[in-house]
Coordinates of C-alpha atoms in Angstrom, one line a residue:
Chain A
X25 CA -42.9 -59.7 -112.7
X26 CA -42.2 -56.1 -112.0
X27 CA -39.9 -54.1 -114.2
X28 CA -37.4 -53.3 -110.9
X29 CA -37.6 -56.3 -109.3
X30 CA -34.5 -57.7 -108.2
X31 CA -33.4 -61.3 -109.6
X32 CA -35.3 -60.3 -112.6
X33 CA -32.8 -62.3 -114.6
X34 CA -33.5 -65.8 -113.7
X35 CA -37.2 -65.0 -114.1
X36 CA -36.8 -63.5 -117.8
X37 CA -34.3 -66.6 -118.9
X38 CA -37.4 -69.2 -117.5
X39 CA -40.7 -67.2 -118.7
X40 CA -43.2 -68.8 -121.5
X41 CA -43.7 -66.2 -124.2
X42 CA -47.1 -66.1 -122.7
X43 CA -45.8 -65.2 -119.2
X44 CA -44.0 -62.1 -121.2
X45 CA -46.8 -61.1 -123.2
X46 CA -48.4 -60.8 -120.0
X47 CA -45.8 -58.6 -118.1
X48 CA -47.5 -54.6 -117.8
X49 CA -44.1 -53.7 -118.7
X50 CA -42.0 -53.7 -122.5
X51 CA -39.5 -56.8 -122.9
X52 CA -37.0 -56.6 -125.8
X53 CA -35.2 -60.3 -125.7
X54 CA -31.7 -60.0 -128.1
X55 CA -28.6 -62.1 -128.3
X56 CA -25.3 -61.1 -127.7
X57 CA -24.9 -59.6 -131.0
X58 CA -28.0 -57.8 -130.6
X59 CA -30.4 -59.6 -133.0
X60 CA -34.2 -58.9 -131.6
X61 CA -35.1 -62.8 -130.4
X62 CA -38.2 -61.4 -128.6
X63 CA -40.6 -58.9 -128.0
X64 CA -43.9 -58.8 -126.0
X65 CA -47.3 -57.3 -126.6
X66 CA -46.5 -54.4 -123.8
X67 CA -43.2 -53.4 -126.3
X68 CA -45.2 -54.1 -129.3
X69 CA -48.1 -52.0 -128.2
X70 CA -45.7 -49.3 -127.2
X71 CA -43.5 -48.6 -130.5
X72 CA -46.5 -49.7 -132.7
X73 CA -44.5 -52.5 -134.3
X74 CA -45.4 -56.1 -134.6
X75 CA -43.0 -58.8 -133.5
X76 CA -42.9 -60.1 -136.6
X77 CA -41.7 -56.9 -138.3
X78 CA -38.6 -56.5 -135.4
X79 CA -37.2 -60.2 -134.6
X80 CA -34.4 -61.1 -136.3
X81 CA -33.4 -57.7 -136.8
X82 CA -30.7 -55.7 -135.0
X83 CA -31.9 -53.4 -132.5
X84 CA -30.0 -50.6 -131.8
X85 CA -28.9 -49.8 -135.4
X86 CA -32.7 -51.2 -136.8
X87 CA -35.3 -51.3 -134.4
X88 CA -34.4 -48.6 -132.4
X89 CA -32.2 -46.3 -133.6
X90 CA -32.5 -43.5 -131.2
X91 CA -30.7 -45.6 -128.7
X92 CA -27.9 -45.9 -130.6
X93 CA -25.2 -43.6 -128.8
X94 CA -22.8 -43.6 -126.0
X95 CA -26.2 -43.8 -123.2
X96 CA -27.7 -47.2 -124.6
X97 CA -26.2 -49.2 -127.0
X98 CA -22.5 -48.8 -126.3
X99 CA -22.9 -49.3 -122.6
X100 CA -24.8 -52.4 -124.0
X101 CA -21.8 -53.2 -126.2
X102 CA -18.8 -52.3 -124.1
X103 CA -19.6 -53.8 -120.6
X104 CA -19.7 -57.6 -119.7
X105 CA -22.0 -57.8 -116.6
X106 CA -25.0 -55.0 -116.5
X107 CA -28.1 -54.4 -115.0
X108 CA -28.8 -50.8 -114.8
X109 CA -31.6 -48.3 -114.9
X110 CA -31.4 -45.8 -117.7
X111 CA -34.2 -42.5 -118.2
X112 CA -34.0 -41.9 -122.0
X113 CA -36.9 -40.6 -124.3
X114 CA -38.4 -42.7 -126.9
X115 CA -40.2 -40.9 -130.2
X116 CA -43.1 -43.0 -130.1
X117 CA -45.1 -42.2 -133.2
X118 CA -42.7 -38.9 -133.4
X119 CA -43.7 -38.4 -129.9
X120 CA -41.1 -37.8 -127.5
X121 CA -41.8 -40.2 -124.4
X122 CA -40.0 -40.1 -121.3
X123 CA -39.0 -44.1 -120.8
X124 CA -37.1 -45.8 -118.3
X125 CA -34.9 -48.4 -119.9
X126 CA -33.5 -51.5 -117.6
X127 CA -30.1 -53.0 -119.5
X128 CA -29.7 -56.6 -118.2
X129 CA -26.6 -58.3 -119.4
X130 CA -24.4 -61.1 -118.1
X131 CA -21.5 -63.0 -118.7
X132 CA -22.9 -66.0 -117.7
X133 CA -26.3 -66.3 -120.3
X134 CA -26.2 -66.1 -124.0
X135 CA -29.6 -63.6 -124.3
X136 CA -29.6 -59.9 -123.4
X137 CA -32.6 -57.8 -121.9
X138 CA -34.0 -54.5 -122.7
X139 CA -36.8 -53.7 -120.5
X140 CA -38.8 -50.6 -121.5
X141 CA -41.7 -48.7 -119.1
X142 CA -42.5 -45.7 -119.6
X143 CA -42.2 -42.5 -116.8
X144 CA -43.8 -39.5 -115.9
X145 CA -41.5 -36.7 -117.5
Chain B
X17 CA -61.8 -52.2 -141.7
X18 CA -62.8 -51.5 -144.9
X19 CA -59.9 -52.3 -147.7
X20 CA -58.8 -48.6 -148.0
X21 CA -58.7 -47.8 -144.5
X22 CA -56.1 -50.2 -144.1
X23 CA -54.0 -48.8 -147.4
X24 CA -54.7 -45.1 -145.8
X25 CA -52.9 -46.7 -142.8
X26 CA -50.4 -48.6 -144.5
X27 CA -49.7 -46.1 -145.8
X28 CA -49.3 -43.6 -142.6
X29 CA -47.4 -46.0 -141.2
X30 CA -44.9 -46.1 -143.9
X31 CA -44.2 -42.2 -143.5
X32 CA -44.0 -42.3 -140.2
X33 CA -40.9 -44.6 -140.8
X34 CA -39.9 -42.7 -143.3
X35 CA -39.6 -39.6 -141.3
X36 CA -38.9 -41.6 -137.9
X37 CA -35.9 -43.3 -139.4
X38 CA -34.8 -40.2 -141.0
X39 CA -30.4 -39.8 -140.9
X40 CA -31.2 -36.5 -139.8
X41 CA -32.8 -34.9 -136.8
X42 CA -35.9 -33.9 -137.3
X43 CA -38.5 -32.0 -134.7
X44 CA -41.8 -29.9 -134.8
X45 CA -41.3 -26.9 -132.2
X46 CA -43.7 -24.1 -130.7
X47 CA -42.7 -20.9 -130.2
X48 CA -42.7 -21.4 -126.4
X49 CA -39.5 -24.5 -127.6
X50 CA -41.8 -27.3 -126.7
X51 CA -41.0 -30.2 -129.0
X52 CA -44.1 -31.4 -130.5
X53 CA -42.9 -34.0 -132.9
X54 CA -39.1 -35.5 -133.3
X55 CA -37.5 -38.5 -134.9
X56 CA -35.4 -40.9 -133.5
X57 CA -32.2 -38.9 -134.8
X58 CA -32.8 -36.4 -132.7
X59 CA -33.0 -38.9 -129.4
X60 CA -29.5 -40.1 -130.4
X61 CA -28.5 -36.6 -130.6
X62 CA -29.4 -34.7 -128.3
X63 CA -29.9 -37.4 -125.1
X64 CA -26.2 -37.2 -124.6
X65 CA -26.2 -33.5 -124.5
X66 CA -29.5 -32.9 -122.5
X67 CA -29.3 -31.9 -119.0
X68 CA -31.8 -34.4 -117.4
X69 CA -33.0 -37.2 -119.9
X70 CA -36.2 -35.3 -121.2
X71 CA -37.1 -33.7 -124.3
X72 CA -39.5 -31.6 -123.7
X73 CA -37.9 -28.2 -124.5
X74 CA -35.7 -27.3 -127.3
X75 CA -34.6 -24.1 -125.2
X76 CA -33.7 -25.9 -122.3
X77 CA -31.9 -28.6 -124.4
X78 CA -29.7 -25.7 -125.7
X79 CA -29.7 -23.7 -122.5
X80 CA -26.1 -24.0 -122.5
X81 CA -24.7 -24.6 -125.9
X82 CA -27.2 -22.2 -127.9
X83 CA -29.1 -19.9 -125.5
X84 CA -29.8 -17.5 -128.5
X85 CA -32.1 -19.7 -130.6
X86 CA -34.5 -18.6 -128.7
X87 CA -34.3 -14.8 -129.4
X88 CA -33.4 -16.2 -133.1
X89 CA -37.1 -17.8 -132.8
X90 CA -38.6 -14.9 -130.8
X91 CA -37.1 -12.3 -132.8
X92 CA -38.2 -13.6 -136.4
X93 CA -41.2 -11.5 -137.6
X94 CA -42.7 -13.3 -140.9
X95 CA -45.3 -16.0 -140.1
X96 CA -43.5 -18.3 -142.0
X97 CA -39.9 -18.6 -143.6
X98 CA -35.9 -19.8 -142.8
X99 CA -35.1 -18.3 -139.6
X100 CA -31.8 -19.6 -139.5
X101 CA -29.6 -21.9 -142.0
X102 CA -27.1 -24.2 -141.4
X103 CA -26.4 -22.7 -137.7
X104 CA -23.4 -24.1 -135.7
X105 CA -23.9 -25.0 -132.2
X106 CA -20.8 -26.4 -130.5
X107 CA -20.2 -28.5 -127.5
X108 CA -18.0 -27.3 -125.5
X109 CA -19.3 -24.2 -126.1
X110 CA -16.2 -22.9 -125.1
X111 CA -13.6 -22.3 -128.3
X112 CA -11.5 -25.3 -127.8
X113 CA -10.7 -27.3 -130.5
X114 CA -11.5 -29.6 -131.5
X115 CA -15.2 -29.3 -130.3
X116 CA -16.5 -32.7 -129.1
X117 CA -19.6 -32.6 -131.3
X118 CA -21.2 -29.8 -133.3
X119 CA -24.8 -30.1 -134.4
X120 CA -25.9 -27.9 -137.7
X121 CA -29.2 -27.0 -137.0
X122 CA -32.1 -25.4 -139.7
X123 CA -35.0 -23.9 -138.3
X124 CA -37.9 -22.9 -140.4
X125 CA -40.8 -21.0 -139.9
X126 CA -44.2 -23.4 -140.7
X127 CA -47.0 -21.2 -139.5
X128 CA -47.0 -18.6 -136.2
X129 CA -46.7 -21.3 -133.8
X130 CA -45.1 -23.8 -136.0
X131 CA -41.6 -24.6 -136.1
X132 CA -39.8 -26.9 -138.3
X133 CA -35.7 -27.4 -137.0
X134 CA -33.5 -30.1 -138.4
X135 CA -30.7 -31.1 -136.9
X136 CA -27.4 -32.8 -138.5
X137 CA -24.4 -34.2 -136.5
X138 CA -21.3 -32.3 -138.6
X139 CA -18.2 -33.2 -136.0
X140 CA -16.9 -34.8 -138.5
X141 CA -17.1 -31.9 -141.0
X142 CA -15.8 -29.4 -138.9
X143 CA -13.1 -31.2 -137.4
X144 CA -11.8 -31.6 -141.2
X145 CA -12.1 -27.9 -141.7
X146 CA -10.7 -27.2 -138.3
X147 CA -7.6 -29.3 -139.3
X148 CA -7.5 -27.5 -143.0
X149 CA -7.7 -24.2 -141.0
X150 CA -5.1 -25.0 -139.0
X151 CA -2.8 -26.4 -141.8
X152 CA -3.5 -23.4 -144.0
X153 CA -2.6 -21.0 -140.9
X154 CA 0.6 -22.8 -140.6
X155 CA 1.6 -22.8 -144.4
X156 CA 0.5 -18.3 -144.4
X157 CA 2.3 -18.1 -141.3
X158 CA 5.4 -19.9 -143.6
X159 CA 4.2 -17.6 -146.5
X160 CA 4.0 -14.5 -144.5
X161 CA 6.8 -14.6 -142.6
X162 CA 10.0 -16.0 -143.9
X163 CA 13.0 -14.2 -145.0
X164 CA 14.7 -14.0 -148.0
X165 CA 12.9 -16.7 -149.4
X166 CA 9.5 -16.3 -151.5
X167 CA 6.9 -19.3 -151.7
X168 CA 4.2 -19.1 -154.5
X169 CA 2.5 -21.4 -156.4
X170 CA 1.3 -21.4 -159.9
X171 CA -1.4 -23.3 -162.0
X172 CA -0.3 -26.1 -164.4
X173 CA 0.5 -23.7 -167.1
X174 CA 3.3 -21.6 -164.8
X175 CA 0.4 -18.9 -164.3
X176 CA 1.1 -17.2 -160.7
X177 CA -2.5 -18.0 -158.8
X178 CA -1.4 -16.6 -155.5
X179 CA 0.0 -13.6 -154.2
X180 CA 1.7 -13.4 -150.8
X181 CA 3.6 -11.2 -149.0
X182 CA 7.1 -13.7 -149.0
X183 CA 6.5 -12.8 -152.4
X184 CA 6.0 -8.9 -152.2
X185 CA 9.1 -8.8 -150.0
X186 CA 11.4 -10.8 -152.3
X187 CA 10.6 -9.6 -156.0
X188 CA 8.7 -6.1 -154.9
X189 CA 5.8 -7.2 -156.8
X190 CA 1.9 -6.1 -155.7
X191 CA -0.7 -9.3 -155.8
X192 CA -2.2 -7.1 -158.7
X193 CA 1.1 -7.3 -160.5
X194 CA 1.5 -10.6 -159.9
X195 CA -2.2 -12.9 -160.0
X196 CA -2.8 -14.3 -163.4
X197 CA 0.8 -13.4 -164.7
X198 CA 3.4 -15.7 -166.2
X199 CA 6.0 -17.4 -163.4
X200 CA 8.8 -16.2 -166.1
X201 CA 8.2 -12.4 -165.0
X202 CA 10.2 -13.4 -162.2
X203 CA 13.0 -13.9 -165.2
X204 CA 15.2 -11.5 -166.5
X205 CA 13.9 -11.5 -169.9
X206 CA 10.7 -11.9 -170.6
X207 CA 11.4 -13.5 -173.9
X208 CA 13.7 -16.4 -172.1
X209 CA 11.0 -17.2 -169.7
X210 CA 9.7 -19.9 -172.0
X211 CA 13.0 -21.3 -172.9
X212 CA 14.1 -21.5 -169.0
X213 CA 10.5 -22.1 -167.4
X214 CA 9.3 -24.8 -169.9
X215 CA 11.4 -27.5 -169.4
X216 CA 11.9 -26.7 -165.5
X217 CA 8.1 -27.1 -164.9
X218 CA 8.9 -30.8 -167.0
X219 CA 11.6 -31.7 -165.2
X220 CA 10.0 -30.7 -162.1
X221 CA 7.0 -32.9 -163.3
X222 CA 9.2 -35.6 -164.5
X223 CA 11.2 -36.0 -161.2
X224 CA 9.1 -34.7 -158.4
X225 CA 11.3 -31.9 -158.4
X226 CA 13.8 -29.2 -160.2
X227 CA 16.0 -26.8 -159.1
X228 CA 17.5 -23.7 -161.1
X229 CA 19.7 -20.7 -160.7
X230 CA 20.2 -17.6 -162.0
X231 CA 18.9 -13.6 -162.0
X232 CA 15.6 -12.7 -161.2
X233 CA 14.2 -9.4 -161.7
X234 CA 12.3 -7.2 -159.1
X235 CA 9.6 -5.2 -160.1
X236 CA 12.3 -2.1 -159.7
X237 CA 14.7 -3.4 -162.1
X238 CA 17.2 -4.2 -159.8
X239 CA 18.3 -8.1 -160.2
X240 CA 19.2 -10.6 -157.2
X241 CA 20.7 -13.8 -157.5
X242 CA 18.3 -16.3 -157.1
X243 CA 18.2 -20.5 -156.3
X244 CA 14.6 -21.4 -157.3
X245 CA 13.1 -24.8 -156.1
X246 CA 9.6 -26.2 -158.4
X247 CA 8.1 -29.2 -157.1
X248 CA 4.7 -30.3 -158.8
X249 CA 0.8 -30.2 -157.2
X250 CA -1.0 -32.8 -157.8
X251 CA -5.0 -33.2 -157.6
X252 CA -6.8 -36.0 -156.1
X253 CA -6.4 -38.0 -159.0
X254 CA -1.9 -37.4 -159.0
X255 CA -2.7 -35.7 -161.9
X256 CA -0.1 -32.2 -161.9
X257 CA -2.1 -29.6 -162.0
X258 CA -0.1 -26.8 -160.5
X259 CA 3.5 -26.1 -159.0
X260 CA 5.0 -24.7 -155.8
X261 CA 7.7 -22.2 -156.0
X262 CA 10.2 -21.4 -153.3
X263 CA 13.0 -18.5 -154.6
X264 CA 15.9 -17.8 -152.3
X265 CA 17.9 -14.7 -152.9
X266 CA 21.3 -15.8 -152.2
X267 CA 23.2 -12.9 -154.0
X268 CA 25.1 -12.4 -150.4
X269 CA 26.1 -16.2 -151.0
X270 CA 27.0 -15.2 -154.4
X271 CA 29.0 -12.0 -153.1
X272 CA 30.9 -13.6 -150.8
X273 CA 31.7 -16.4 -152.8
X274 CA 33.1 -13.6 -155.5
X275 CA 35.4 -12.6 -152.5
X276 CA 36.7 -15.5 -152.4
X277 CA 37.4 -16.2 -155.8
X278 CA 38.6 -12.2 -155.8
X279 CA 41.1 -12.5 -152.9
X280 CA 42.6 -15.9 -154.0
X281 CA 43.7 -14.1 -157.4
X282 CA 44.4 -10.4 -156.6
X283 CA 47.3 -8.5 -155.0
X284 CA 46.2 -7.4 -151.4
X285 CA 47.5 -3.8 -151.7
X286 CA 47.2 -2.5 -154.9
X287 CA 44.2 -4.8 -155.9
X288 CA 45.7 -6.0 -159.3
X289 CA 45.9 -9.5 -159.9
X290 CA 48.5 -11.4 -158.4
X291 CA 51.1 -13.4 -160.2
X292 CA 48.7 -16.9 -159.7
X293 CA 46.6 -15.2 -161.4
X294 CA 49.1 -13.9 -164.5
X295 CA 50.0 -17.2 -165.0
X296 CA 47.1 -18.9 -165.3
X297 CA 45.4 -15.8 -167.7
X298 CA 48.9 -15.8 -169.2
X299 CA 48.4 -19.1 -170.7
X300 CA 45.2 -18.8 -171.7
X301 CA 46.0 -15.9 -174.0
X302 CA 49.0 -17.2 -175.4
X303 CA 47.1 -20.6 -176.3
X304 CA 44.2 -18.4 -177.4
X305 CA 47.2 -16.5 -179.4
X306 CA 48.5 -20.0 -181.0
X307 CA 44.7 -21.0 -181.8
X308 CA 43.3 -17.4 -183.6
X309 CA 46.6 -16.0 -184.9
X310 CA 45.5 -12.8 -183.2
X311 CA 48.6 -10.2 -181.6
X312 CA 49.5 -10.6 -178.3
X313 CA 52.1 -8.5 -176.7
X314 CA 53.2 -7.9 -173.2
X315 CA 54.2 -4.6 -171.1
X316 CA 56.5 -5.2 -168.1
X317 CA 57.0 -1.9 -165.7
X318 CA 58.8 -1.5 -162.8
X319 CA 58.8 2.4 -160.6
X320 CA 62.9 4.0 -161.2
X321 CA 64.8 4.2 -157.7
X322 CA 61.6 3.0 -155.8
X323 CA 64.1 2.2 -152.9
X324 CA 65.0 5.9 -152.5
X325 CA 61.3 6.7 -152.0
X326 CA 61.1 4.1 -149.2
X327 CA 64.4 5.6 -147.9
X328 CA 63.0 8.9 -147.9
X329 CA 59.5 9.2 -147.1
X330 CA 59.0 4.8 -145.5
X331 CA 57.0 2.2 -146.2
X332 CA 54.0 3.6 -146.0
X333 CA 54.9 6.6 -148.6
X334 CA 55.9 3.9 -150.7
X335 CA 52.8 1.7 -150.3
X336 CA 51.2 5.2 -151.5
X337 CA 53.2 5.1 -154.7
X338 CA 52.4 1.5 -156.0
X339 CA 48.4 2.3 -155.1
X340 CA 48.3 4.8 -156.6
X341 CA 50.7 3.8 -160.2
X342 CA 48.2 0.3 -159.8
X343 CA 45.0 2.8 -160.0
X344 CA 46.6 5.0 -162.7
X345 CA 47.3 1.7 -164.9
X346 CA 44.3 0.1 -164.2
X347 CA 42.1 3.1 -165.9
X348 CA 43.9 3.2 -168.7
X349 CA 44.1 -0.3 -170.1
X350 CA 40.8 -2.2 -171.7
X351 CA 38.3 -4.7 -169.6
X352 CA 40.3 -7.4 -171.8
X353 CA 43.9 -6.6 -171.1
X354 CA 45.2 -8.2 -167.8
X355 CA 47.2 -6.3 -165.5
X356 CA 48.9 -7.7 -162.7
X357 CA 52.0 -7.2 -159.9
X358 CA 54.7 -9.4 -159.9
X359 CA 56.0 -8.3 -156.7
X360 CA 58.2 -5.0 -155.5
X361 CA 57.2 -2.2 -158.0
X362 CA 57.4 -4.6 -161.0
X363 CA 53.8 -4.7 -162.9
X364 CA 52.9 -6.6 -166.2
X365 CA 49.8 -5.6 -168.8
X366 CA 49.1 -8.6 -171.0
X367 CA 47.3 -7.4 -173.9
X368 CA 45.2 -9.7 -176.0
X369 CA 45.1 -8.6 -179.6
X370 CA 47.2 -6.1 -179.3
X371 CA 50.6 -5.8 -181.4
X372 CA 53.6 -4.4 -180.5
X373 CA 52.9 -0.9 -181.8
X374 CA 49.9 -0.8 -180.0
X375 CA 51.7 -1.9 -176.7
X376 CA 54.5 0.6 -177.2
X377 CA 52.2 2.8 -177.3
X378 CA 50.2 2.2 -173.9
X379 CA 53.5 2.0 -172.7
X380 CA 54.4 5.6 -174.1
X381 CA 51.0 7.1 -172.8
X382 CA 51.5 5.2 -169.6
X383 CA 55.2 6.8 -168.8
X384 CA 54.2 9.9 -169.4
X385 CA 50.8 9.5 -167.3
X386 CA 53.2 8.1 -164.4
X387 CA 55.7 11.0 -164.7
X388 CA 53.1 13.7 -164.4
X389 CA 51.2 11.9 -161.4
X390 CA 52.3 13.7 -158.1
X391 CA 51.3 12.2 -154.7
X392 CA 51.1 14.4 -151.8
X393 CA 52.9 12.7 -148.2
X394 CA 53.4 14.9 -145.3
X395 CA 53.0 18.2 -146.7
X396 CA 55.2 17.2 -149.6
X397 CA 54.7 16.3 -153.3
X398 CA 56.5 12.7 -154.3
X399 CA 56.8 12.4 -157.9
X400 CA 58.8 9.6 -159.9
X401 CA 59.5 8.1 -163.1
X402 CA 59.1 4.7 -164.4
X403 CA 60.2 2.4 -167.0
X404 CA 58.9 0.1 -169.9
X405 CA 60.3 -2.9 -171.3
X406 CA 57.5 -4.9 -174.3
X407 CA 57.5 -8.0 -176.0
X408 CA 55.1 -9.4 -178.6
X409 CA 54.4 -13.1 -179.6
X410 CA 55.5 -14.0 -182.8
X411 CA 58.0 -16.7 -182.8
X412 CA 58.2 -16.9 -179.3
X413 CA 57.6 -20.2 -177.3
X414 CA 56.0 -19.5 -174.2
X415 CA 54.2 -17.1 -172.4
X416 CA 57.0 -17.9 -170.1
X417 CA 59.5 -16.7 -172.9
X418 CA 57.2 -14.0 -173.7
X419 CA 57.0 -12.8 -169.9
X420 CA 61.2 -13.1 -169.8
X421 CA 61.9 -11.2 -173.1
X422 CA 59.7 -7.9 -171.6
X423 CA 61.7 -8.0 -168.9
X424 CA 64.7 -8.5 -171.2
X425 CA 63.8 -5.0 -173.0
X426 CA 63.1 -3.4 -169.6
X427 CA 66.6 -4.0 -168.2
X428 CA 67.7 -2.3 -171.9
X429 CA 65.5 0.7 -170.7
X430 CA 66.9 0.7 -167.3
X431 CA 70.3 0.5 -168.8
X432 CA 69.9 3.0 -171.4
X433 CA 69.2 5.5 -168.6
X434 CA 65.7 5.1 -167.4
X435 CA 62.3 6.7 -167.9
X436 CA 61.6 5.3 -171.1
X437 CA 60.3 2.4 -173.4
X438 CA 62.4 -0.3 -174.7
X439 CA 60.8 -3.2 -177.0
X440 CA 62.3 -6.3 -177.1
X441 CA 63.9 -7.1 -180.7
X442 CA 64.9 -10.7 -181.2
X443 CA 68.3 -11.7 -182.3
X444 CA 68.8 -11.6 -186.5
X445 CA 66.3 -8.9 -187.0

C-alpha cells in the first residue's frame, strides 16, 4: 500500500491488522462517530502512543486534539463522501512536524480513515 | 530497563501530556521566531490562520495579524522577564467587528534565546465586550444627548452613582455635586426627600415601576416641573440593587395647560375672571360662608355714562377705560377676593371674610381711585366716575340673591345721582 494510492479504500476495508502494521505509512481506523477502532505500529511509533492507550477513544477531541478545528475534524464531520489530502503539523513529542493527512470517508462503509505520513516542511 | 528508568519515563511521559494536552497554546520560541516546542493547542490555533500549513516561525505565522511581536521580542532588553501580557491580536486585522477570532497571547522572556508565549483563543471574550461596548455607547449616546429629559441611576439606597450630562443639562448640577448624593436633592426640600423618595423607590420595587410629579430644584434655585419615572436594577440574582431615573421637565406642558385653564375662566380684554368663573367661585364662598360663619359681602360696579365715552372717543377709547378701571381694581383688592366682569362696564368683587363695612369701604377707596384715574386718548385726557352698589350675606339665600341685592343697591346709587356707594339694606331694618 502506498499512502496516495488510488482505490485505497477497498484495500484498507480488506487488510489483516498485520497487513496495517506493516504499511510505512500511519493508519488511524475510526467509526462514524469517530471512536479510534484501529491504529498501526507506523501511527503508534509516530505520536508515541500505544494502541491500547488510543482505541476506543475519540480522536479528534482525545487522541488528537490539535486536529480539532475547521481544517480536520469538521471537514471530517460535515461532509458525507471524502478523500482528500490535507498538509497540517502535528506536535509530536511538542515537536511541530509537518504531516500530510489523507481523510477517507464514504457513504457507503461504516469505518472512517485517517492516514498520517509525514512531509518535508 | 531497570525499575526506575521506567518510572523516570512514566513519568516524562505523563508531563508531556500534561503540557501537550494543555487548553491553552503553549510554544518555546527563539529570538530568530522559530518554534522550538508547542502543544497541540497551538496546532488548532494557529493552522487555520497560517499562511502555508507549517509552523515553523512564529513571525511568519503573525506576519499579517501581528507583525510587531517581533520588534516587541527584539526590542526587550532584560535576559529574562514578561515582554508582553495578555496582548490582543485580531483576525481581521482590520477594525471590523466583530473580529473572527482574537488570540491573547503572553510572551515571556526564559533566558537570551528562550522564549516562553502562550496563546489563548478569547473570541468569545471579546465579542461579549465588544457587544457591552456597543450597548453602553448606545445607552451614553441616550445619556448624553437627549433633551429635556435627564437619565441617572442611583444605588439601592437612592444614592446618585452616576453623573451625566442629561443630568448637568436638566437640574444644573456638576458630577461633583451630584456622585454619592441623595436622589432627593433633586427635591424641593431636602427634608421631604425621604417622605416622597422612600416609598417611590418601594413602589417602584414593588411594581416594576413608579411614576411621580412635582417641583424639582436646580442647582440655581430656580424650580421646573418635573414627571419622574423610577424603575428598579436588578443584579444577577433579581435581587434590586439600584434604580434608573428618567426626569422630564414638562413645566411648558404645565404652562400651557395653565393657559388653558386661564383662558376658559377669564375675561379676554380686561383679564378679570369671567362670569363662569363668578359663579362657580361664587358658590363656593357662599357655601364656605354657610359652613364657617365667616362675612361675606359683595361689591357690584358699573363705569357712569360709559356710552358717552364710546360716543365720543369709540370703541377702542372705551376698551381703554375698562382695562385700565380692571387693572386699577385688580391692585387694590386681596389675592382672596375674586373680581370679575359681568359684561359692559359692570364688575363684581366678592369678598370672602369681609363685612359690609369693610366692603363699603373698598368700595369708597375704589370710587375715589376711579375718579382720580385719567387716561390719555388722542392728545386728550378721559376721565369718569363710577358707581357702587354692596351686599353682605346674612339672611340672604343665595349667592344668586346676594349677587341681585348688590345690584339692587347700585341702581339706588345710580338713582340717587351717581358717583357714589349705596349698600343694600333689607326690608324691616
Amino acid at each position: 500500500m502506498n499512502f496516495d494510492q488510488e482505490q485505497i479504500f477497498p484495500l484498507l476495508e480488506s487488510a489483516s491488522e498485520a497487513q496495517l502494521d506493516a504499511a510505512p505509512f500511519g493508519i488511524v481506523r475510526m467509526d462514524k462517530s469517530g471512536l479510534v477502532t484501529g491504529y498501526n505500529a507506523a501511527e503508534a511509533a509516530l505520536s508515541g502512543l500505544s494502541p491500547e492507550r488510543v482505541i476506543g477513544k475519540h480522536f479528534f477531541s482525545d487522541v488528537a486534539p490539535c486536529t480539532n478545528n475547521y481544517l480536520v475534524a469538521q471537514r471530517v464531520e460535515t461532509e458525507d463522501s471524502l478523500d482528500a489530502m490535507v498538509d497540517y503539523v502535528f506536535t509530536l513529542r511538542m515537536k511541530p512536524t509537518p504531516v500530510v493527512l489523507r481523510l477517507l470517508k464514504s457513504p457507503a462503509r461504516d469505518r472512517m480513515y485517517l492516514l498520517v505520513q509525514r512531509r518535508m516542511p | 530497563m531497570s525499575d526506575s528508568a521506567v518510572a523516570l519515563r512514566e513519568e516524562n511521559e505523563r508531563l508531556l501530556r500534561f503540557l501537550y494536552e494543555a487548553p491553552v497554546g503553549l510554544m518555546l520560541v527563539r529570538r530568530d521566531g522559530s518554534i522550538e516546542l508547542s502543544n497541540t493547542a497551538v496546532v488548532r490555533l494557529l493552522l487555520p490562520i497560517a499562511r502555508r500549513p507549517a509552523l515553523e516561525n512564529l513571525f511568519e505565522v503573525f506576519e499579517d495579524a501581528a507583525p510587531e511581536l517581533r520588534n516587541m521580542m527584539f526590542a526587550y532588553v532584560p535576559a529574562s522577564g514578561l515582554v508582553c501580557d495578555q496582548y490582543r491580536i485580531l483576525y481581521p486585522r482590520q477594525k471590523s467587528s466583530p473580529p473572527d477570532l482574537v488570540l491573547t497571547a503572553t510572551i515571556y522572556r526564559l533566558e537570551p534565546d528562550a522564549f516562553m508565549v502562550t496563546l489563548l483563543d478569547t473570541t468569545k471574550t471579546v465579542r461579549y465586550e465588544l457587544q457591552l461596548h456597543r450597548s453602553q455607547q448606545r445607552m451614553q449616546a441616550l445619556f448624553e444627548n437627549v433633551r429635556d429629559y435627564a437619565i441617572y441611576t442611583t444605588d439601592k439606597a437612592g444614592l446618585l452613582d452616576d453623573w451625566n450630562r442629561s443630568l448637568g443639562r436638566l437640574t444644573g448640577y456638576q458630577r461633583e455635586d451630584a456622585i454619592g448624593r441623595h436622589v432627593g436633592m433633586l427635591c424641593v426640600e431636602e427634608e421631604s426627600a425621604p417622605a416622597v423618595i422612600a416609598p417611590l423607590l418601594q413602589r417602584a420595587s414593588r411594581e416594576g415601576s413608579a411614576e411621580v410629579e412635582g417641583w424639582r430644584v436646580r442647582r440655581d434655585g430656580s424650580r421646573f416641573w418635573a414627571d419622574t419615572l423610577v424603575a428598579p436594577l436588578r443584579d444577577l440574582e433579581g435581587e434590586v440593587d439600584g434604580y434608573a431615573f428618567i426626569t422630564r421637565d414638562i413645566s411648558e406642558r404645565r404652562r400651557e395647560e395653565e393657559n388653558l385653564r386661564t383662558a376658559a375662566s377669564t375675561d379676554f380684554l380686561t383679564g378679570a375672571y369671567n362670569r363662569r368663573h363668578l359663579e362657580a367661585a361664587g358658590l363656593r364662598e357662599f357655601a364656605a360662608h354657610r359652613a364657617s360663619g365667616k362675612p361675606l359681602s359683595v361689591v357690584m360696579l358699573d363705569i357712569d355714562h360709559f356710552k358717552r365715552v364710546n360716543d365720543t372717543w369709540g370703541h377702542d377709547a372705551g376698551d381703554k377705560v375698562l382695562v385700565a378701571l380692571a387693572g386699577l381694581v385688580s391692585s387694590a383688592i386681596r389675592g382672596a377676593d375674586v373680581f370679575a366682569r359681568m359684561g359692559g362696564e359692570e364688575f363684581v368683587v366678592v369678598l370672602p371674610g369681609t363685612p359690609v363695612e369693610g366692603a363699603v369701604a373698598l368700595a369708597e377707596k375704589l370710587r375715589l381711585m376711579i375718579k382720580a384715574l385719567s387716561i390719555g386718548v388722542e392728545g386728550s385726557e378721559i376721565r369718569f366716575t363710577s358707581s357702587f352698589g354692596v351686599s353682605a350675606a346674612g339672611e340672604v339665600a343665595s349667592f344668586e340673591s346676594l349677587l341681585q341685592y348688590a345690584d339692587e343697591a347700585l341702581y339706588a346709587a345710580k338713582s340717587a345721582g351717581r358717583d357714589r356707594v349705596c349698600a343694600y339694606r333689607p326690608a324691616g331694618r
